[in-house]
mmCIF file of C-alpha atoms in Angstrom:
data_model
loop_
_atom_site.group_PDB
_atom_site.id
_atom_site.type_symbol
_atom_site.label_atom_id
_atom_site.label_comp_id
_atom_site.label_asym_id
_atom_site.label_seq_id
_atom_site.Cartn_x
_atom_site.Cartn_y
_atom_site.Cartn_z
ATOM 1 C CA MET A 1 27.153 -1.634 8.041
ATOM 2 C CA ILE A 2 27.523 -4.965 9.773
ATOM 3 C CA PRO A 3 29.273 -7.743 7.765
ATOM 4 C CA SER A 4 26.200 -9.984 7.496
ATOM 5 C CA LEU A 5 24.212 -7.243 5.748
ATOM 6 C CA ARG A 6 27.159 -6.487 3.474
ATOM 7 C CA ARG A 7 27.230 -10.161 2.468
ATOM 8 C CA LYS A 8 23.522 -10.000 1.616
ATOM 9 C CA LEU A 9 24.191 -7.067 -0.696
ATOM 10 C CA GLU A 10 27.018 -8.948 -2.367
ATOM 11 C CA ALA A 11 24.694 -11.906 -2.879
ATOM 12 C CA LEU A 12 22.201 -9.600 -4.620
ATOM 13 C CA ILE A 13 24.941 -8.387 -6.971
ATOM 14 C CA GLU A 14 25.887 -11.979 -7.768
ATOM 15 C CA ARG A 15 22.247 -12.713 -8.517
ATOM 16 C CA ARG A 16 22.039 -9.654 -10.779
ATOM 17 C CA GLU A 17 25.051 -10.899 -12.781
ATOM 18 C CA GLU A 18 23.431 -14.327 -13.045
ATOM 19 C CA VAL A 19 20.146 -12.816 -14.254
ATOM 20 C CA GLU A 20 22.020 -10.714 -16.803
ATOM 21 C CA ARG A 21 23.618 -13.871 -18.228
ATOM 22 C CA LEU A 22 20.260 -15.640 -18.321
ATOM 23 C CA LEU A 23 18.654 -12.754 -20.192
ATOM 24 C CA ALA A 24 21.274 -13.127 -22.923
ATOM 25 C CA ASP A 25 20.620 -16.864 -23.258
ATOM 26 C CA PRO A 26 18.670 -17.815 -26.421
ATOM 27 C CA GLY A 27 16.553 -20.279 -24.432
ATOM 28 C CA THR A 28 15.398 -17.481 -22.148
ATOM 29 C CA ILE A 29 14.698 -15.112 -25.022
ATOM 30 C CA SER A 30 12.437 -17.695 -26.665
ATOM 31 C CA ASP A 31 10.396 -18.089 -23.454
ATOM 32 C CA ALA A 32 8.341 -14.897 -23.200
ATOM 33 C CA ASP A 33 7.092 -15.487 -19.643
ATOM 34 C CA ARG A 34 10.526 -16.356 -18.262
ATOM 35 C CA PHE A 35 12.131 -13.438 -20.092
ATOM 36 C CA ARG A 36 9.522 -11.062 -18.638
ATOM 37 C CA ASP A 37 10.018 -12.365 -15.090
ATOM 38 C CA LEU A 38 13.806 -12.153 -15.314
ATOM 39 C CA SER A 39 13.631 -8.667 -16.812
ATOM 40 C CA ARG A 40 11.483 -7.547 -13.897
ATOM 41 C CA GLU A 41 13.929 -9.094 -11.417
ATOM 42 C CA PHE A 42 16.881 -7.448 -13.156
ATOM 43 C CA SER A 43 15.241 -4.023 -12.941
ATOM 44 C CA GLN A 44 14.589 -4.591 -9.214
ATOM 45 C CA LEU A 45 18.264 -5.469 -8.630
ATOM 46 C CA GLU A 46 19.644 -2.578 -10.691
ATOM 47 C CA PRO A 47 19.331 0.040 -7.884
ATOM 48 C CA VAL A 48 21.560 -2.146 -5.681
ATOM 49 C CA ALA A 49 24.296 -2.190 -8.321
ATOM 50 C CA THR A 50 23.961 1.559 -8.888
ATOM 51 C CA ALA A 51 24.169 2.357 -5.172
ATOM 52 C CA LEU A 52 27.156 0.047 -4.631
ATOM 53 C CA ALA A 53 29.003 1.653 -7.554
ATOM 54 C CA ALA A 54 28.277 5.095 -6.120
ATOM 55 C CA GLU A 55 29.484 3.913 -2.698
ATOM 56 C CA SER A 56 32.769 2.692 -4.197
ATOM 57 C CA GLN A 57 33.263 6.060 -5.874
ATOM 58 C CA ALA A 58 32.501 7.903 -2.618
ATOM 59 C CA ARG A 59 35.063 5.773 -0.780
ATOM 60 C CA ARG A 60 37.686 6.620 -3.398
ATOM 61 C CA ASP A 61 36.826 10.301 -3.107
ATOM 62 C CA LEU A 62 37.176 10.101 0.682
ATOM 63 C CA SER A 63 40.511 8.330 0.427
ATOM 64 C CA ASN A 64 41.836 10.928 -2.017
ATOM 65 C CA ALA A 65 40.646 13.783 0.183
ATOM 66 C CA GLN A 66 42.337 12.277 3.244
ATOM 67 C CA ALA A 67 45.591 12.027 1.298
ATOM 68 C CA MET A 68 45.264 15.709 0.309
ATOM 69 C CA ARG A 69 45.302 16.766 3.973
ATOM 70 C CA ASP A 70 49.052 16.145 4.068
ATOM 71 C CA ASP A 71 49.471 19.230 1.871
ATOM 72 C CA PRO A 72 48.970 22.347 4.053
ATOM 73 C CA GLU A 73 47.798 24.378 1.050
ATOM 74 C CA MET A 74 45.110 21.782 0.211
ATOM 75 C CA ARG A 75 43.974 21.049 3.764
ATOM 76 C CA GLU A 76 40.953 23.357 3.759
ATOM 77 C CA LEU A 77 39.701 21.983 0.441
ATOM 78 C CA ALA A 78 40.419 18.434 1.642
ATOM 79 C CA ASP A 79 38.362 18.952 4.809
ATOM 80 C CA GLU A 80 35.408 20.101 2.711
ATOM 81 C CA GLU A 81 35.743 17.054 0.463
ATOM 82 C CA ILE A 82 36.036 14.720 3.472
ATOM 83 C CA ALA A 83 32.842 16.126 4.983
ATOM 84 C CA SER A 84 31.009 15.842 1.645
ATOM 85 C CA SER A 85 32.184 12.277 0.984
ATOM 86 C CA THR A 86 31.355 11.157 4.524
ATOM 87 C CA GLN A 87 27.838 12.552 4.220
ATOM 88 C CA ARG A 88 27.452 10.893 0.832
ATOM 89 C CA LEU A 89 28.553 7.529 2.265
ATOM 90 C CA GLN A 90 25.997 7.772 5.065
ATOM 91 C CA GLN A 91 23.264 8.527 2.530
ATOM 92 C CA LEU A 92 24.289 5.605 0.328
ATOM 93 C CA GLU A 93 24.366 3.220 3.286
ATOM 94 C CA GLY A 94 20.753 4.121 3.988
ATOM 95 C CA GLU A 95 19.845 3.497 0.342
ATOM 96 C CA LEU A 96 21.617 0.133 0.356
ATOM 97 C CA LEU A 97 19.945 -0.963 3.568
ATOM 98 C CA ALA A 98 16.584 -0.021 2.058
ATOM 99 C CA GLN A 99 17.295 -2.429 -0.793
ATOM 100 C CA LEU A 100 17.511 -5.259 1.752
ATOM 101 C CA VAL A 101 14.002 -4.652 3.066
ATOM 102 C CA PRO A 102 11.862 -7.608 1.912
ATOM 103 C CA LYS A 103 9.743 -6.638 -1.070
ATOM 104 C CA ASP A 104 6.000 -7.186 -0.918
ATOM 105 C CA ALA A 105 5.051 -8.903 -4.172
ATOM 106 C CA ARG A 106 1.641 -7.208 -3.976
ATOM 107 C CA ASP A 107 2.996 -3.657 -3.934
ATOM 108 C CA GLU A 108 2.876 -2.985 -7.664
ATOM 109 C CA GLY A 109 -0.623 -4.397 -8.100
ATOM 110 C CA ASN A 110 -4.216 -3.246 -7.939
ATOM 111 C CA LEU A 111 -6.511 -3.321 -4.926
ATOM 112 C CA TYR A 112 -10.046 -3.371 -3.612
ATOM 113 C CA LEU A 113 -11.057 -0.415 -1.482
ATOM 114 C CA GLU A 114 -13.851 -1.057 1.008
ATOM 115 C CA VAL A 115 -15.307 1.792 3.096
ATOM 116 C CA ARG A 116 -18.100 1.136 5.597
ATOM 117 C CA ALA A 117 -19.944 3.407 7.994
ATOM 118 C CA GLY A 118 -19.346 2.551 11.640
ATOM 119 C CA THR A 119 -20.745 4.118 14.792
ATOM 120 C CA GLY A 120 -22.516 7.452 14.372
ATOM 121 C CA GLY A 121 -25.629 6.825 12.312
ATOM 122 C CA ASP A 122 -26.199 9.140 9.344
ATOM 123 C CA GLU A 123 -23.063 11.128 10.145
ATOM 124 C CA ALA A 124 -20.965 7.953 9.892
ATOM 125 C CA ALA A 125 -22.373 7.278 6.411
ATOM 126 C CA ILE A 126 -21.594 10.846 5.358
ATOM 127 C CA PHE A 127 -18.050 10.458 6.691
ATOM 128 C CA ALA A 128 -17.658 7.160 4.810
ATOM 129 C CA GLY A 129 -18.610 9.082 1.671
ATOM 130 C CA ASP A 130 -15.995 11.722 2.490
ATOM 131 C CA LEU A 131 -13.320 9.043 2.885
ATOM 132 C CA TYR A 132 -14.257 7.350 -0.384
ATOM 133 C CA ARG A 133 -14.126 10.704 -2.177
ATOM 134 C CA MET A 134 -10.715 11.405 -0.616
ATOM 135 C CA TYR A 135 -9.280 8.117 -1.885
ATOM 136 C CA ALA A 136 -10.922 8.495 -5.297
ATOM 137 C CA ARG A 137 -9.381 11.942 -5.703
ATOM 138 C CA PHE A 138 -5.990 10.671 -4.588
ATOM 139 C CA ALA A 139 -6.270 7.871 -7.154
ATOM 140 C CA GLU A 140 -7.196 10.398 -9.830
ATOM 141 C CA ARG A 141 -4.086 12.442 -9.005
ATOM 142 C CA GLN A 142 -1.979 9.279 -9.392
ATOM 143 C CA GLY A 143 -3.531 8.492 -12.766
ATOM 144 C CA TRP A 144 -5.214 5.343 -11.447
ATOM 145 C CA ARG A 145 -8.589 3.999 -12.533
ATOM 146 C CA VAL A 146 -11.378 3.597 -9.961
ATOM 147 C CA GLU A 147 -14.392 1.368 -10.632
ATOM 148 C CA VAL A 148 -17.213 1.019 -8.116
ATOM 149 C CA GLU A 149 -18.105 -2.642 -7.573
ATOM 150 C CA SER A 150 -21.032 -2.127 -5.205
ATOM 151 C CA ALA A 151 -22.503 0.709 -3.165
ATOM 152 C CA ASN A 152 -25.179 1.121 -0.511
ATOM 153 C CA PRO A 153 -25.968 4.861 -0.175
ATOM 154 C CA GLY A 154 -26.816 6.443 3.170
ATOM 155 C CA GLU A 155 -30.246 7.982 3.696
ATOM 156 C CA HIS A 156 -28.812 11.489 4.093
ATOM 157 C CA GLY A 157 -25.768 11.217 1.855
ATOM 158 C CA GLY A 158 -22.553 9.268 1.795
ATOM 159 C CA PHE A 159 -22.523 5.480 1.935
ATOM 160 C CA ARG A 160 -23.378 2.785 4.397
ATOM 161 C CA GLU A 161 -20.926 0.722 2.363
ATOM 162 C CA ILE A 162 -19.000 1.170 -0.871
ATOM 163 C CA VAL A 163 -16.547 -1.184 -2.563
ATOM 164 C CA ALA A 164 -14.349 -0.092 -5.466
ATOM 165 C CA ARG A 165 -11.532 -1.588 -7.482
ATOM 166 C CA VAL A 166 -8.490 0.652 -7.861
ATOM 167 C CA GLU A 167 -6.296 -0.131 -10.848
ATOM 168 C CA GLY A 168 -2.869 1.426 -11.219
ATOM 169 C CA ARG A 169 0.799 0.630 -10.844
ATOM 170 C CA GLY A 170 1.903 0.862 -7.234
ATOM 171 C CA ALA A 171 -1.624 1.410 -5.925
ATOM 172 C CA TYR A 172 -1.327 -1.168 -3.155
ATOM 173 C CA SER A 173 2.082 0.083 -1.999
ATOM 174 C CA LYS A 174 0.660 3.549 -1.372
ATOM 175 C CA LEU A 175 -2.688 2.681 0.189
ATOM 176 C CA LYS A 176 -1.989 -0.528 2.088
ATOM 177 C CA PHE A 177 -1.557 1.309 5.401
ATOM 178 C CA GLU A 178 -5.078 2.789 5.266
ATOM 179 C CA SER A 179 -6.826 -0.284 6.681
ATOM 180 C CA GLY A 180 -8.438 0.324 10.041
ATOM 181 C CA THR A 181 -10.951 2.532 11.832
ATOM 182 C CA HIS A 182 -11.041 6.223 10.880
ATOM 183 C CA ARG A 183 -12.678 8.556 13.398
ATOM 184 C CA VAL A 184 -14.179 11.979 12.674
ATOM 185 C CA GLN A 185 -14.926 14.782 15.151
ATOM 186 C CA ARG A 186 -17.154 17.553 13.787
ATOM 187 C CA VAL A 187 -20.533 19.269 14.073
ATOM 188 C CA PRO A 188 -22.986 17.398 11.811
ATOM 189 C CA GLU A 189 -25.214 19.440 9.502
ATOM 190 C CA THR A 190 -28.237 18.045 11.346
ATOM 191 C CA GLU A 191 -26.934 19.198 14.748
ATOM 192 C CA SER A 192 -28.942 22.261 15.829
ATOM 193 C CA GLN A 193 -27.056 22.850 19.095
ATOM 194 C CA GLY A 194 -23.620 23.055 17.481
ATOM 195 C CA ARG A 195 -22.279 20.104 19.446
ATOM 196 C CA ILE A 196 -19.293 18.157 18.181
ATOM 197 C CA HIS A 197 -20.089 14.523 17.412
ATOM 198 C CA THR A 198 -17.671 11.623 17.064
ATOM 199 C CA SER A 199 -18.373 9.086 14.330
ATOM 200 C CA ALA A 200 -16.358 6.385 12.632
ATOM 201 C CA ALA A 201 -15.925 4.501 9.397
ATOM 202 C CA THR A 202 -13.815 1.482 8.596
ATOM 203 C CA VAL A 203 -11.487 1.081 5.640
ATOM 204 C CA ALA A 204 -10.082 -2.162 4.256
ATOM 205 C CA ILE A 205 -7.432 -2.294 1.535
ATOM 206 C CA ILE A 206 -7.237 -5.711 -0.118
ATOM 207 C CA ALA A 207 -4.645 -6.583 -2.751
ATOM 208 C CA GLU A 208 -6.227 -7.851 -5.945
ATOM 209 C CA GLU A 209 -3.417 -10.286 -6.549
ATOM 210 C CA ALA A 210 -0.962 -11.912 -4.177
ATOM 211 C CA PRO A 211 1.681 -13.743 -6.233
ATOM 212 C CA GLY A 212 2.975 -16.900 -4.626
ATOM 213 C CA VAL A 213 -0.066 -17.346 -2.388
ATOM 214 C CA PRO A 214 -2.215 -20.040 -4.063
ATOM 215 C CA ILE A 215 -5.851 -20.172 -3.058
ATOM 216 C CA GLU A 216 -8.292 -22.958 -3.760
ATOM 217 C CA VAL A 217 -12.025 -22.385 -3.384
ATOM 218 C CA ASN A 218 -14.242 -25.434 -3.032
ATOM 219 C CA PRO A 219 -17.528 -24.828 -4.928
ATOM 220 C CA ALA A 220 -19.321 -26.758 -2.177
ATOM 221 C CA ASP A 221 -18.317 -23.996 0.256
ATOM 222 C CA LEU A 222 -20.141 -21.322 -1.743
ATOM 223 C CA ARG A 223 -23.714 -20.082 -1.569
ATOM 224 C CA VAL A 224 -24.634 -18.050 -4.657
ATOM 225 C CA ASP A 225 -27.678 -15.772 -4.722
ATOM 226 C CA THR A 226 -28.982 -13.578 -7.512
ATOM 227 C CA PHE A 227 -30.903 -10.329 -7.207
ATOM 228 C CA ARG A 228 -31.893 -7.328 -9.255
ATOM 229 C CA SER A 229 -29.217 -4.729 -9.650
ATOM 230 C CA SER A 230 -29.835 -1.280 -8.242
ATOM 231 C CA GLY A 231 -26.883 0.283 -10.004
ATOM 232 C CA ALA A 232 -26.420 2.049 -13.289
ATOM 233 C CA GLY A 233 -27.398 0.331 -16.492
ATOM 234 C CA GLY A 234 -30.899 1.426 -17.295
ATOM 235 C CA GLN A 235 -33.978 -0.736 -17.633
ATOM 236 C CA HIS A 236 -32.066 -3.915 -18.465
ATOM 237 C CA VAL A 237 -30.395 -4.355 -15.094
ATOM 238 C CA ASN A 238 -33.567 -3.422 -13.228
ATOM 239 C CA LYS A 239 -35.666 -6.055 -14.996
ATOM 240 C CA THR A 240 -33.269 -9.002 -14.707
ATOM 241 C CA GLU A 241 -31.626 -10.682 -11.740
ATOM 242 C CA SER A 242 -28.130 -10.086 -13.062
ATOM 243 C CA ALA A 243 -26.498 -9.143 -9.728
ATOM 244 C CA ILE A 244 -24.599 -11.827 -7.834
ATOM 245 C CA ARG A 245 -23.994 -12.346 -4.123
ATOM 246 C CA ILE A 246 -21.518 -15.067 -3.125
ATOM 247 C CA THR A 247 -21.125 -16.251 0.452
ATOM 248 C CA HIS A 248 -18.074 -18.287 1.431
ATOM 249 C CA VAL A 249 -19.684 -20.353 4.164
ATOM 250 C CA PRO A 250 -16.545 -21.445 6.121
ATOM 251 C CA SER A 251 -15.234 -17.905 6.542
ATOM 252 C CA GLY A 252 -18.503 -15.991 6.386
ATOM 253 C CA ILE A 253 -17.089 -13.646 3.717
ATOM 254 C CA VAL A 254 -19.787 -12.162 1.474
ATOM 255 C CA VAL A 255 -19.104 -10.420 -1.833
ATOM 256 C CA GLU A 256 -21.463 -8.822 -4.332
ATOM 257 C CA SER A 257 -21.193 -7.611 -7.897
ATOM 258 C CA GLN A 258 -23.905 -5.774 -9.811
ATOM 259 C CA THR A 259 -22.060 -3.494 -12.185
ATOM 260 C CA GLU A 260 -22.196 -5.811 -15.222
ATOM 261 C CA ARG A 261 -25.245 -6.676 -17.352
ATOM 262 C CA SER A 262 -24.819 -10.445 -17.191
ATOM 263 C CA GLN A 263 -24.802 -12.874 -14.298
ATOM 264 C CA HIS A 264 -21.704 -14.542 -15.735
ATOM 265 C CA ALA A 265 -19.687 -11.313 -15.764
ATOM 266 C CA ASN A 266 -20.832 -10.365 -12.274
ATOM 267 C CA ARG A 267 -20.007 -13.838 -10.984
ATOM 268 C CA ASP A 268 -16.478 -13.627 -12.419
ATOM 269 C CA LYS A 269 -15.903 -10.257 -10.738
ATOM 270 C CA ALA A 270 -17.323 -11.464 -7.436
ATOM 271 C CA MET A 271 -15.170 -14.618 -7.460
ATOM 272 C CA LYS A 272 -12.053 -12.588 -8.183
ATOM 273 C CA ARG A 273 -12.736 -10.367 -5.195
ATOM 274 C CA LEU A 274 -13.615 -13.334 -2.977
ATOM 275 C CA LYS A 275 -10.282 -15.008 -3.744
ATOM 276 C CA ALA A 276 -8.449 -11.753 -2.991
ATOM 277 C CA MET A 277 -10.192 -11.502 0.379
ATOM 278 C CA LEU A 278 -9.400 -15.126 1.256
ATOM 279 C CA VAL A 279 -5.735 -14.600 0.366
ATOM 280 C CA GLU A 280 -5.661 -11.393 2.409
ATOM 281 C CA ALA A 281 -7.148 -13.184 5.417
ATOM 282 C CA ASP A 282 -4.563 -15.963 5.133
ATOM 283 C CA ILE A 283 -1.680 -13.492 4.888
ATOM 284 C CA ALA A 284 -3.029 -11.505 7.842
ATOM 285 C CA ARG A 285 -3.162 -14.644 9.996
ATOM 286 C CA ARG A 286 0.415 -15.589 9.167
ATOM 287 C CA GLU A 287 1.763 -12.060 9.670
ATOM 288 C CA ALA A 288 -0.042 -11.710 12.988
ATOM 289 C CA ALA A 289 1.533 -14.946 14.187
ATOM 290 C CA GLN A 290 5.000 -13.822 13.091
ATOM 291 C CA ALA A 291 4.927 -10.228 14.345
ATOM 292 C CA GLN A 292 2.187 -9.214 16.729
ATOM 293 C CA ASP A 293 3.805 -5.825 17.365
ATOM 294 C CA ARG A 294 3.664 -4.465 13.820
ATOM 295 C CA LYS A 295 2.506 -0.895 14.228
ATOM 296 C CA LEU A 296 1.141 -0.373 10.749
ATOM 297 C CA GLN A 297 -0.763 -3.663 10.435
ATOM 298 C CA VAL A 298 0.436 -4.036 6.869
ATOM 299 C CA GLY A 299 -2.260 -5.406 4.619
ATOM 300 C CA SER A 300 -4.156 -6.910 7.512
ATOM 301 C CA GLY A 301 -7.474 -5.198 6.898
ATOM 302 C CA ASP A 302 -7.708 -4.876 10.688
ATOM 303 C CA ARG A 303 -10.784 -2.682 11.040
ATOM 304 C CA SER A 304 -10.881 -2.792 14.843
ATOM 305 C CA GLN A 305 -7.746 -0.697 15.175
ATOM 306 C CA ARG A 306 -8.357 3.057 15.362
ATOM 307 C CA ILE A 307 -5.653 4.429 13.138
ATOM 308 C CA ARG A 308 -6.597 8.049 12.431
ATOM 309 C CA THR A 309 -8.679 10.961 13.692
ATOM 310 C CA TYR A 310 -10.040 13.789 11.529
ATOM 311 C CA ASN A 311 -10.785 16.769 13.785
ATOM 312 C CA PHE A 312 -12.725 19.420 11.849
ATOM 313 C CA PRO A 313 -12.871 22.208 14.491
ATOM 314 C CA GLN A 314 -9.055 22.232 14.673
ATOM 315 C CA GLY A 315 -8.464 21.355 11.002
ATOM 316 C CA ARG A 316 -6.293 18.545 12.317
ATOM 317 C CA ILE A 317 -5.586 15.012 11.130
ATOM 318 C CA THR A 318 -3.672 12.668 13.443
ATOM 319 C CA ASP A 319 -2.362 9.197 12.676
ATOM 320 C CA HIS A 320 -2.190 7.302 15.963
ATOM 321 C CA ARG A 321 0.313 4.697 14.810
ATOM 322 C CA VAL A 322 3.221 7.095 14.350
ATOM 323 C CA GLU A 323 4.364 9.408 17.121
ATOM 324 C CA GLY A 324 4.144 13.033 16.043
ATOM 325 C CA LEU A 325 2.254 12.390 12.810
ATOM 326 C CA THR A 326 -0.228 15.273 12.996
ATOM 327 C CA LEU A 327 -1.079 17.604 10.110
ATOM 328 C CA TYR A 328 -3.060 20.838 10.394
ATOM 329 C CA ASP A 329 -4.140 20.601 6.786
ATOM 330 C CA LEU A 330 -7.394 18.653 6.967
ATOM 331 C CA PRO A 331 -9.319 20.311 4.081
ATOM 332 C CA HIS A 332 -6.341 19.787 1.758
ATOM 333 C CA VAL A 333 -6.008 16.116 2.757
ATOM 334 C CA LEU A 334 -9.719 15.445 2.227
ATOM 335 C CA GLU A 335 -9.336 16.746 -1.320
ATOM 336 C CA GLY A 336 -7.063 13.792 -2.003
ATOM 337 C CA ASN A 337 -3.690 15.264 -1.108
ATOM 338 C CA LEU A 338 -2.503 12.250 0.857
ATOM 339 C CA ASP A 339 1.137 12.345 -0.187
ATOM 340 C CA ALA A 340 2.500 13.618 3.147
ATOM 341 C CA LEU A 341 0.678 10.863 5.057
ATOM 342 C CA VAL A 342 1.507 8.121 2.564
ATOM 343 C CA GLU A 343 5.209 8.974 2.404
ATOM 344 C CA ARG A 344 5.566 9.197 6.190
ATOM 345 C CA LEU A 345 3.861 5.827 6.692
ATOM 346 C CA GLN A 346 6.053 4.234 4.029
ATOM 347 C CA ARG A 347 9.194 5.608 5.713
ATOM 348 C CA GLU A 348 7.992 4.362 9.098
ATOM 349 C CA HIS A 349 7.384 0.895 7.679
ATOM 350 C CA GLN A 350 10.824 0.861 6.074
ATOM 351 C CA ALA A 351 12.454 1.919 9.361
ATOM 352 C CA ASP A 352 10.626 -0.866 11.214
ATOM 353 C CA GLU A 353 11.720 -3.439 8.657
ATOM 354 C CA LEU A 354 15.334 -2.221 8.748
ATOM 355 C CA ALA A 355 15.368 -2.456 12.536
ATOM 356 C CA ARG A 356 14.014 -5.993 12.343
ATOM 357 C CA LEU A 357 16.526 -6.889 9.638
ATOM 358 C CA THR A 358 19.414 -5.625 11.767
ATOM 359 C CA GLU A 359 18.196 -7.499 14.839
ATOM 360 C CA ASN A 360 17.991 -10.755 12.898
ATOM 361 C CA SER A 361 21.431 -10.423 11.284
#
């Protein structure tokens, strides 16, 4: 590990010791918000301390094993210990470098999932429904809560558009790489000649909260319309104009909410989503200016980029952003088993960030 990165790790340990002292201070204990924030920071720094302690132990083990080689009777055992300690040190260096990757403050939070049918007519709407079901099942496996905010069903199934809020710890960290265009190749049920059609749907993952990114919305920039809800809720929602549509005129962003019985509740939900989308757009602009070559388009909501193909005849799913990321397990993935894809994309992102960190050190 190069000296500059080692110094950064040492600085993190110094900060951990400082936070530990602050947590024991009576003034901190009496301030619930500050105590909570410092406790969270301490828990984030703890893996660094643990890994550094393990690295120190591995270095001692290696040193002892090298000393044992001077004894002919212990040489074979020493060589085994040297190999084991060396491997352990390499593993720990990787763990320590991972701790230096900048943390995304949004990772632990909730998100908005938006799926829209693209090119392909009815088949695109059906595919959008398949994608939404895939993400909903994945969320269910994670123990997350999914709440549909608005939906526009397709004429023959699926959705022309569906927006849902996904609530669960770490939801954004696992799904943030899903933004982009998803393409499907299959024979539609309505195809009498058995020809394979190509359709598409777009996915946008938007963090519900982005700490440290203040957003101000000028009421004069908003156009608010009301309409009758078409969602669940019985006769009440169908007889009153409780649904809300808010248009942010400068950006052209439009959000709707119709899941609540009152205009006030729907307006609050719509405003919360609007602010999230404005923050996401601002972050995307800044990240694009800083790193135009980012393969995974983290959190950008870039729907023009084709990121993945679902090929039904071959049972194949290919992610085009990562070389060699092809799985022949399409039915399993569509049932919400996204772990292999999610973990590979997370590792790829971490490798990119580590490479950038090393270049800048």
